[in-house]
Amino acid sequence: MTSSFVFDDAEHMRALFAEETNGNIYSRFTNPNTTEFVDKMVAMEGAEAGVATATGMAAGFASIIGLLRSGDHIVSSRAVFGSTHALLTQFLPRWGITHTFVDIDNNAQWEEAITESTKMLLVETPSNPGLDIADLSFLGALAARRNVILNVDNTFATPLLQRPINYGAHIVWHSATKWIDGQGRGLGGVVVGRADLLREIYLFARNTGPTLSPFNAWMFSKSLETLHVRLDRHCANALAVAQFLELHPNVERVMYPFLASHPQHTVAKRQMKSGGGIVSFIHKDGAVGGKRFVDGLKMASVTANIGDTRTIVTHPATSTHARLTEEARQAVGITQGLVRLSIGLEDVSDIIADIDQALQ
Ligand SMILES: Cc1ncc(COP(=O)(O)O)c(C=O)c1O
């Protein structure tokens, strides 16, 4: 915990600033805690370099703005987190960076949307909150063939369930706030990937300031030591909840990548080790049913986060994705009856009992 580091002497200070020697200068640039966290994430993702950021959105923003410039174009999956959607539609156009949305599982659309100006393919898989899946093998090959950067938000999967770099991704980012912290304690993010690209992103973060606090970096480093144990339990609980919901008469449809009924089930099985800890479903009584379900839960917390030890419920159409137009929500299947559950570490029979009584 320090803002800056003491140099041995004036020559040491000069050499550090000139990058002739390794070491810490100032915690906006690097800090031993953030370096430890980044190094762990780099190893887990099979990347070459990384940068830790203050939030997941800072990671996503840095991964784009650190590499692109005015006139560049992004092809993005339509189904992205609400703030990523806002970044693409409301902020990046101010700096002349445009985008085309495509359906995440429509490979022909990805291919056709690429223009002369396209510099990046951006994808979130599984997507929040619809759990749509992109075919990473296809996107990796496409990015290589068309010479564009493949940038993946891997928040929902974590490197334990899916390693996009194995399929050709150049950049991978996370909201560390979610499964990486896993205990609902603090915000953070991380970008990892190819060394030359990460150098640009590092310089952007170092000079504009969205870097991670040493305290949160220490916390996330400790969290990574338990990630495998936590995720095993989250995923097992989530699959059991998804299977339970699928048979429930008050449920219209369940979205979970490891259910055979998921439209991209085969792709999910190929590229993911497990289905993850999020289960979304559509209540058969639409908005009224969805909201009554949320209010009926006794154990689960009603909150906007995911990836906590506790089971969490959210109604995306009126919260995380409320700022999208109804048309934009419909295009990615975020109907008024959609409920998102982040399945916790509680005993699965308690989670299912709570969901069951709320559905009743
Ligand atoms: C898939 C995904 N990406 C990015 C973010 C943004 O992360 P943060 O809230 O840490 O900025 C979230 C947050 O919910 C998310 O679910």
Tab-separated table of C-alpha atoms and ligand atoms in Angstrom:
chain	number	residue	atom	x	y	z
A	1	MET	CA	0.000	0.000	0.000
A	2	THR	CA	1.901	3.004	-1.252
A	3	SER	CA	1.394	5.713	-3.821
A	4	SER	CA	5.039	5.973	-4.876
A	5	PHE	CA	8.375	4.202	-4.437
A	6	VAL	CA	11.667	5.535	-3.087
A	7	PHE	CA	14.571	5.521	-5.563
A	8	ASP	CA	18.125	4.632	-4.536
A	9	ASP	CA	19.429	7.879	-6.048
A	10	ALA	CA	18.953	10.275	-8.945
A	11	GLU	CA	20.543	7.858	-11.425
A	12	HIS	CA	18.186	5.039	-10.335
A	13	MET	CA	15.215	7.385	-10.832
A	14	ARG	CA	16.424	8.308	-14.333
A	15	ALA	CA	17.009	4.672	-15.283
A	16	LEU	CA	13.552	3.617	-14.090
A	17	PHE	CA	11.808	6.396	-16.018
A	18	ALA	CA	13.883	5.550	-19.084
A	19	GLU	CA	12.811	1.897	-18.663
A	20	GLU	CA	16.453	0.824	-18.647
A	21	THR	CA	15.849	-1.141	-15.464
A	22	ASN	CA	12.818	-2.895	-13.975
A	23	GLY	CA	11.103	-1.588	-10.872
A	24	ASN	CA	8.223	0.401	-9.518
A	25	ILE	CA	7.942	4.158	-9.829
A	26	TYR	CA	4.414	5.163	-8.903
A	27	SER	CA	1.321	3.040	-8.215
A	28	ARG	CA	-0.598	4.469	-11.175
A	29	PHE	CA	2.097	2.820	-13.347
A	30	THR	CA	2.820	-0.421	-11.485
A	31	ASN	CA	2.790	-1.766	-7.941
A	32	PRO	CA	4.012	-5.172	-6.668
A	33	ASN	CA	0.450	-6.189	-5.780
A	34	THR	CA	-0.973	-5.324	-9.182
A	35	THR	CA	1.988	-7.008	-10.881
A	36	GLU	CA	1.340	-10.197	-8.911
A	37	PHE	CA	-2.346	-10.174	-9.841
A	38	VAL	CA	-1.605	-9.432	-13.502
A	39	ASP	CA	1.087	-12.118	-13.697
A	40	LYS	CA	-1.341	-14.703	-12.358
A	41	MET	CA	-4.012	-13.702	-14.876
A	42	VAL	CA	-1.469	-13.707	-17.723
A	43	ALA	CA	-0.449	-17.249	-16.781
A	44	MET	CA	-4.025	-18.467	-16.428
A	45	GLU	CA	-5.117	-17.019	-19.778
A	46	GLY	CA	-1.952	-18.137	-21.590
A	47	ALA	CA	-1.228	-14.494	-22.496
A	48	GLU	CA	2.036	-12.568	-22.880
A	49	ALA	CA	1.306	-9.425	-20.857
A	50	GLY	CA	-1.454	-7.651	-18.926
A	51	VAL	CA	-2.725	-4.518	-17.229
A	52	ALA	CA	-4.960	-4.304	-14.147
A	53	THR	CA	-7.700	-1.697	-14.073
A	54	ALA	CA	-10.007	-0.090	-11.529
A	55	THR	CA	-13.165	-1.765	-12.878
A	56	GLY	CA	-14.191	-4.182	-15.586
A	57	MET	CA	-15.449	-1.314	-17.735
A	58	ALA	CA	-12.072	0.430	-17.415
A	59	ALA	CA	-10.535	-2.797	-18.762
A	60	GLY	CA	-12.991	-2.934	-21.667
A	61	PHE	CA	-12.576	0.761	-22.476
A	62	ALA	CA	-8.757	0.582	-22.297
A	63	SER	CA	-8.745	-2.525	-24.507
A	64	ILE	CA	-10.497	-0.545	-27.238
A	65	ILE	CA	-9.355	3.060	-26.905
A	66	GLY	CA	-5.753	2.054	-26.204
A	67	LEU	CA	-5.586	0.403	-29.640
A	68	LEU	CA	-8.033	2.148	-31.972
A	69	ARG	CA	-8.243	5.654	-33.355
A	70	SER	CA	-10.732	7.902	-35.148
A	71	GLY	CA	-11.957	6.292	-38.362
A	72	ASP	CA	-11.603	2.728	-37.067
A	73	HIS	CA	-14.520	0.328	-37.031
A	74	ILE	CA	-15.478	-2.488	-34.652
A	75	VAL	CA	-17.652	-5.498	-35.404
A	76	SER	CA	-19.306	-6.480	-32.118
A	77	SER	CA	-21.763	-9.090	-30.979
A	78	ARG	CA	-25.101	-7.407	-30.334
A	79	ALA	CA	-25.518	-9.164	-26.996
A	80	VAL	CA	-23.114	-7.267	-24.749
A	81	PHE	CA	-23.260	-5.963	-21.180
A	82	GLY	CA	-25.277	-2.709	-20.826
A	83	SER	CA	-22.265	-0.440	-20.246
A	84	THR	CA	-20.340	-2.034	-23.139
A	85	HIS	CA	-23.396	-1.319	-25.288
A	86	ALA	CA	-23.348	2.320	-24.105
A	87	LEU	CA	-19.608	2.559	-24.782
A	88	LEU	CA	-20.097	1.381	-28.377
A	89	THR	CA	-23.256	3.331	-29.158
A	90	GLN	CA	-22.875	6.564	-27.154
A	91	PHE	CA	-19.223	7.249	-26.381
A	92	LEU	CA	-16.887	5.737	-29.001
A	93	PRO	CA	-18.749	7.482	-31.877
A	94	ARG	CA	-17.780	10.833	-30.258
A	95	TRP	CA	-14.193	9.963	-31.103
A	96	GLY	CA	-15.030	8.669	-34.572
A	97	ILE	CA	-14.918	4.967	-33.700
A	98	THR	CA	-17.920	3.223	-35.226
A	99	HIS	CA	-19.359	-0.256	-34.895
A	100	THR	CA	-21.670	-2.778	-36.519
A	101	PHE	CA	-23.624	-5.176	-34.330
A	102	VAL	CA	-24.021	-8.767	-35.461
A	103	ASP	CA	-25.833	-11.787	-34.033
A	104	ILE	CA	-23.275	-13.604	-31.918
A	105	ASP	CA	-23.892	-17.041	-33.474
A	106	ASN	CA	-24.303	-15.918	-37.081
A	107	ASN	CA	-20.860	-16.527	-38.605
A	108	ALA	CA	-21.863	-15.131	-42.007
A	109	GLN	CA	-22.868	-11.819	-40.380
A	110	TRP	CA	-19.480	-11.521	-38.636
A	111	GLU	CA	-17.711	-12.069	-41.944
A	112	GLU	CA	-19.910	-9.702	-43.959
A	113	ALA	CA	-19.739	-6.852	-41.417
A	114	ILE	CA	-15.957	-6.505	-41.790
A	115	THR	CA	-15.008	-3.460	-43.876
A	116	GLU	CA	-11.730	-1.809	-44.900
A	117	SER	CA	-11.826	0.209	-41.663
A	118	THR	CA	-12.512	-2.715	-39.322
A	119	LYS	CA	-9.731	-3.115	-36.778
A	120	MET	CA	-11.411	-5.190	-34.085
A	121	LEU	CA	-13.921	-7.967	-33.453
A	122	LEU	CA	-15.448	-7.584	-29.989
A	123	VAL	CA	-17.331	-10.399	-28.310
A	124	GLU	CA	-18.682	-11.317	-24.892
A	125	THR	CA	-19.176	-15.063	-24.535
A	126	PRO	CA	-21.205	-16.250	-22.686
A	127	SER	CA	-23.136	-13.002	-22.932
A	128	ASN	CA	-24.789	-11.095	-20.107
A	129	PRO	CA	-27.638	-11.848	-19.388
A	130	GLY	CA	-28.798	-14.123	-22.251
A	131	LEU	CA	-25.886	-16.629	-22.055
A	132	ASP	CA	-25.440	-16.564	-25.838
A	133	ILE	CA	-22.296	-18.282	-27.081
A	134	ALA	CA	-19.906	-17.247	-29.860
A	135	ASP	CA	-17.858	-19.832	-31.740
A	136	LEU	CA	-14.354	-18.776	-30.683
A	137	SER	CA	-12.618	-21.125	-33.170
A	138	PHE	CA	-14.480	-19.444	-36.009
A	139	LEU	CA	-13.805	-15.915	-34.705
A	140	GLY	CA	-10.107	-16.653	-34.094
A	141	ALA	CA	-9.692	-17.958	-37.645
A	142	LEU	CA	-11.689	-15.028	-39.067
A	143	ALA	CA	-9.591	-12.470	-37.182
A	144	ALA	CA	-6.386	-14.071	-38.453
A	145	ARG	CA	-7.640	-14.265	-42.052
A	146	ARG	CA	-8.884	-10.642	-42.114
A	147	ASN	CA	-5.995	-9.284	-40.046
A	148	VAL	CA	-8.089	-7.742	-37.266
A	149	ILE	CA	-7.816	-7.907	-33.470
A	150	LEU	CA	-10.083	-10.374	-31.676
A	151	ASN	CA	-11.058	-8.856	-28.303
A	152	VAL	CA	-12.989	-11.099	-25.877
A	153	ASP	CA	-14.794	-10.180	-22.651
A	154	ASN	CA	-14.207	-13.416	-20.715
A	155	THR	CA	-15.906	-12.249	-17.495
A	156	PHE	CA	-18.640	-14.900	-17.432
A	157	ALA	CA	-16.299	-17.842	-18.089
A	158	THR	CA	-13.025	-16.925	-16.337
A	159	PRO	CA	-9.835	-18.562	-17.663
A	160	LEU	CA	-10.725	-21.733	-15.775
A	161	LEU	CA	-13.721	-22.436	-17.992
A	162	GLN	CA	-12.510	-20.927	-21.272
A	163	ARG	CA	-9.220	-19.624	-22.650
A	164	PRO	CA	-9.978	-17.469	-25.726
A	165	ILE	CA	-6.276	-17.063	-26.579
A	166	ASN	CA	-6.164	-20.797	-27.403
A	167	TYR	CA	-8.641	-20.019	-30.208
A	168	GLY	CA	-6.796	-17.003	-31.587
A	169	ALA	CA	-7.968	-14.085	-29.418
A	170	HIS	CA	-5.406	-11.266	-29.179
A	171	ILE	CA	-6.958	-9.472	-26.192
A	172	VAL	CA	-8.975	-10.877	-23.288
A	173	TRP	CA	-10.507	-8.792	-20.515
A	174	HIS	CA	-12.450	-9.349	-17.319
A	175	SER	CA	-14.518	-7.639	-14.739
A	176	ALA	CA	-12.558	-8.956	-11.730
A	177	THR	CA	-15.490	-7.703	-9.659
A	178	LYS	CA	-17.337	-10.897	-10.580
A	179	TRP	CA	-16.012	-14.471	-10.262
A	180	ILE	CA	-12.395	-13.441	-9.780
A	181	ASP	CA	-13.131	-11.619	-6.520
A	182	GLY	CA	-16.071	-13.928	-6.061
A	183	GLN	CA	-17.066	-12.490	-2.733
A	184	GLY	CA	-18.733	-9.212	-3.601
A	185	ARG	CA	-16.036	-7.126	-1.923
A	186	GLY	CA	-14.494	-4.835	-4.499
A	187	LEU	CA	-14.311	-3.586	-8.070
A	188	GLY	CA	-11.547	-4.275	-10.543
A	189	GLY	CA	-10.633	-5.423	-14.017
A	190	VAL	CA	-7.801	-6.810	-16.059
A	191	VAL	CA	-6.769	-6.918	-19.716
A	192	VAL	CA	-4.319	-9.552	-20.970
A	193	GLY	CA	-3.049	-10.559	-24.381
A	194	ARG	CA	-0.314	-10.069	-26.946
A	195	ALA	CA	2.679	-8.122	-25.627
A	196	ASP	CA	2.791	-5.429	-28.326
A	197	LEU	CA	-0.925	-4.652	-27.943
A	198	LEU	CA	-0.693	-4.676	-24.147
A	199	ARG	CA	2.174	-2.207	-24.290
A	200	GLU	CA	-0.200	0.322	-25.918
A	201	ILE	CA	-2.942	-0.453	-23.404
A	202	TYR	CA	-0.470	-0.142	-20.521
A	203	LEU	CA	0.668	3.286	-21.739
A	204	PHE	CA	-2.939	4.382	-22.112
A	205	ALA	CA	-3.791	3.244	-18.557
A	206	ARG	CA	-0.585	4.634	-17.072
A	207	ASN	CA	-1.187	8.074	-18.563
A	208	THR	CA	-4.947	8.359	-18.187
A	209	GLY	CA	-5.256	6.697	-14.784
A	210	PRO	CA	-7.902	3.917	-14.668
A	211	THR	CA	-5.489	1.562	-12.879
A	212	LEU	CA	-6.217	-0.824	-10.019
A	213	SER	CA	-5.672	0.005	-6.348
A	214	PRO	CA	-2.961	-2.095	-4.613
A	215	PHE	CA	-5.457	-3.185	-1.985
A	216	ASN	CA	-7.906	-4.604	-4.516
A	217	ALA	CA	-5.030	-6.247	-6.408
A	218	TRP	CA	-3.947	-8.020	-3.214
A	219	MET	CA	-7.550	-9.107	-2.618
A	220	PHE	CA	-7.932	-10.491	-6.168
A	221	SER	CA	-4.594	-12.332	-5.945
A	222	LYS	CA	-5.846	-14.118	-2.841
A	223	SER	CA	-9.189	-14.778	-4.537
A	224	LEU	CA	-7.489	-16.531	-7.448
A	225	GLU	CA	-6.169	-19.112	-4.976
A	226	THR	CA	-9.735	-20.332	-4.400
A	227	LEU	CA	-11.225	-19.712	-7.845
A	228	HIS	CA	-11.117	-23.373	-8.939
A	229	VAL	CA	-12.854	-24.599	-5.781
A	230	ARG	CA	-15.492	-21.885	-5.901
A	231	LEU	CA	-16.216	-22.321	-9.592
A	232	ASP	CA	-16.652	-26.089	-9.301
A	233	ARG	CA	-19.391	-25.481	-6.753
A	234	HIS	CA	-20.956	-22.484	-8.574
A	235	CYS	CA	-21.130	-24.494	-11.818
A	236	ALA	CA	-22.508	-27.666	-10.212
A	237	ASN	CA	-25.157	-25.636	-8.366
A	238	ALA	CA	-26.010	-23.657	-11.520
A	239	LEU	CA	-26.478	-26.794	-13.634
A	240	ALA	CA	-28.782	-28.287	-10.987
A	241	VAL	CA	-30.803	-25.035	-10.862
A	242	ALA	CA	-31.011	-24.896	-14.677
A	243	GLN	CA	-32.266	-28.496	-14.811
A	244	PHE	CA	-34.805	-27.771	-12.093
A	245	LEU	CA	-36.089	-24.632	-13.846
A	246	GLU	CA	-36.395	-26.414	-17.188
A	247	LEU	CA	-39.029	-28.746	-15.719
A	248	HIS	CA	-40.947	-26.038	-13.842
A	249	PRO	CA	-44.430	-25.214	-15.211
A	250	ASN	CA	-44.051	-21.469	-14.442
A	251	VAL	CA	-40.909	-21.201	-16.570
A	252	GLU	CA	-41.148	-20.547	-20.300
A	253	ARG	CA	-37.484	-21.015	-21.234
A	254	VAL	CA	-34.142	-21.529	-19.495
A	255	MET	CA	-30.808	-20.229	-20.814
A	256	TYR	CA	-27.779	-22.187	-19.647
A	257	PRO	CA	-24.933	-23.201	-22.013
A	258	PHE	CA	-24.604	-26.741	-20.638
A	259	LEU	CA	-28.296	-27.607	-21.093
A	260	ALA	CA	-28.855	-29.652	-24.253
A	261	SER	CA	-31.697	-27.238	-25.125
A	262	HIS	CA	-29.259	-24.280	-25.461
A	263	PRO	CA	-29.035	-23.286	-29.163
A	264	GLN	CA	-25.203	-23.179	-29.063
A	265	HIS	CA	-24.820	-26.170	-26.735
A	266	THR	CA	-22.359	-28.032	-28.993
A	267	VAL	CA	-20.090	-24.986	-29.332
A	268	ALA	CA	-20.301	-24.330	-25.576
A	269	LYS	CA	-19.298	-27.936	-24.802
A	270	ARG	CA	-16.357	-27.663	-27.182
A	271	GLN	CA	-14.866	-24.448	-25.840
A	272	MET	CA	-15.963	-24.357	-22.178
A	273	LYS	CA	-15.095	-26.737	-19.340
A	274	SER	CA	-18.361	-26.021	-17.541
A	275	GLY	CA	-21.476	-23.929	-18.080
A	276	GLY	CA	-20.621	-21.200	-15.545
A	277	GLY	CA	-22.516	-19.838	-12.566
A	278	ILE	CA	-25.214	-17.761	-14.290
A	279	VAL	CA	-28.635	-19.100	-15.202
A	280	SER	CA	-31.235	-16.917	-16.915
A	281	PHE	CA	-34.844	-17.834	-17.503
A	282	ILE	CA	-38.056	-16.381	-18.858
A	283	HIS	CA	-41.008	-16.404	-16.527
A	284	LYS	CA	-44.158	-17.629	-18.222
A	285	ASP	CA	-46.068	-14.587	-16.878
A	286	GLY	CA	-43.672	-12.056	-18.446
A	287	ALA	CA	-42.814	-8.825	-16.623
A	288	VAL	CA	-45.398	-9.365	-13.881
A	289	GLY	CA	-44.213	-12.920	-13.216
A	290	GLY	CA	-40.521	-11.930	-13.367
A	291	LYS	CA	-40.930	-9.116	-10.859
A	292	ARG	CA	-43.106	-11.207	-8.536
A	293	PHE	CA	-40.467	-13.942	-8.654
A	294	VAL	CA	-37.737	-11.453	-7.656
A	295	ASP	CA	-39.870	-10.154	-4.785
A	296	GLY	CA	-40.766	-13.675	-3.694
A	297	LEU	CA	-37.210	-14.887	-3.085
A	298	LYS	CA	-36.318	-15.135	0.596
A	299	MET	CA	-32.665	-16.201	0.587
A	300	ALA	CA	-31.260	-14.729	-2.641
A	301	SER	CA	-30.138	-11.080	-2.650
A	302	VAL	CA	-31.725	-8.651	-5.104
A	303	THR	CA	-28.651	-6.813	-6.353
A	304	ALA	CA	-26.942	-5.806	-9.598
A	305	ASN	CA	-23.735	-7.787	-9.115
A	306	ILE	CA	-22.912	-11.349	-10.174
A	307	GLY	CA	-20.299	-13.894	-9.112
A	308	ASP	CA	-20.738	-13.547	-5.365
A	309	THR	CA	-20.729	-16.339	-2.790
A	310	ARG	CA	-24.428	-15.643	-2.347
A	311	THR	CA	-27.148	-16.314	-4.878
A	312	ILE	CA	-28.214	-13.084	-6.554
A	313	VAL	CA	-31.232	-12.228	-8.651
A	314	THR	CA	-31.591	-9.384	-11.149
A	315	HIS	CA	-34.313	-8.271	-13.535
A	316	PRO	CA	-32.125	-7.018	-16.439
A	317	ALA	CA	-34.838	-5.199	-18.438
A	318	THR	CA	-35.386	-2.764	-15.556
A	319	SER	CA	-31.810	-2.617	-14.218
A	320	THR	CA	-28.535	-3.507	-15.991
A	321	HIS	CA	-30.064	-3.166	-19.481
A	322	ALA	CA	-32.721	-0.547	-18.679
A	323	ARG	CA	-31.037	2.120	-20.799
A	324	LEU	CA	-31.274	0.096	-23.999
A	325	THR	CA	-34.337	0.788	-26.125
A	326	GLU	CA	-37.069	-1.857	-25.994
A	327	GLU	CA	-36.166	-2.682	-29.615
A	328	ALA	CA	-32.466	-3.187	-28.742
A	329	ARG	CA	-33.425	-5.394	-25.793
A	330	GLN	CA	-35.771	-7.482	-27.941
A	331	ALA	CA	-32.991	-7.955	-30.510
A	332	VAL	CA	-30.899	-9.760	-27.886
A	333	GLY	CA	-33.774	-11.551	-26.174
A	334	ILE	CA	-33.888	-9.442	-22.996
A	335	THR	CA	-37.618	-9.645	-22.599
A	336	GLN	CA	-39.520	-8.233	-19.615
A	337	GLY	CA	-39.949	-11.757	-18.236
A	338	LEU	CA	-36.206	-12.502	-18.237
A	339	VAL	CA	-34.671	-13.104	-14.827
A	340	ARG	CA	-30.922	-13.510	-14.247
A	341	LEU	CA	-29.683	-15.675	-11.407
A	342	SER	CA	-26.073	-15.701	-10.251
A	343	ILE	CA	-25.888	-18.983	-8.413
A	344	GLY	CA	-24.008	-18.873	-5.124
A	345	LEU	CA	-22.143	-21.327	-2.956
A	346	GLU	CA	-25.048	-22.134	-0.637
A	347	ASP	CA	-26.307	-25.703	-0.357
A	348	VAL	CA	-28.019	-26.399	-3.680
A	349	SER	CA	-31.151	-27.738	-1.989
A	350	ASP	CA	-31.578	-24.383	-0.197
A	351	ILE	CA	-31.152	-22.470	-3.467
A	352	ILE	CA	-33.672	-24.657	-5.292
A	353	ALA	CA	-36.144	-24.497	-2.388
A	354	ASP	CA	-35.973	-20.671	-2.440
A	355	ILE	CA	-36.481	-20.541	-6.218
A	356	ASP	CA	-39.306	-23.068	-6.040
A	357	GLN	CA	-41.258	-21.181	-3.380
A	358	ALA	CA	-40.791	-17.886	-5.274
A	359	LEU	CA	-42.066	-19.508	-8.475
A	360	GLN	CA	-45.080	-20.890	-6.599
B	1	LIG	C1	-19.832	-9.335	-18.894
B	1	LIG	C2	-19.470	-8.099	-18.141
B	1	LIG	N1	-18.490	-7.303	-18.616
B	1	LIG	C3	-18.127	-6.176	-17.975
B	1	LIG	C4	-18.755	-5.771	-16.822
B	1	LIG	C5	-18.329	-4.497	-16.138
B	1	LIG	O1	-17.603	-4.755	-14.996
B	1	LIG	P1	-17.427	-3.680	-13.789
B	1	LIG	O2	-18.777	-3.554	-13.148
B	1	LIG	O3	-16.383	-4.303	-12.917
B	1	LIG	O4	-16.990	-2.403	-14.405
B	1	LIG	C6	-19.782	-6.554	-16.290
B	1	LIG	C7	-20.471	-6.112	-15.049
B	1	LIG	O5	-21.523	-6.560	-14.695
B	1	LIG	C8	-20.145	-7.758	-16.964
B	1	LIG	O6	-21.120	-8.553	-16.495
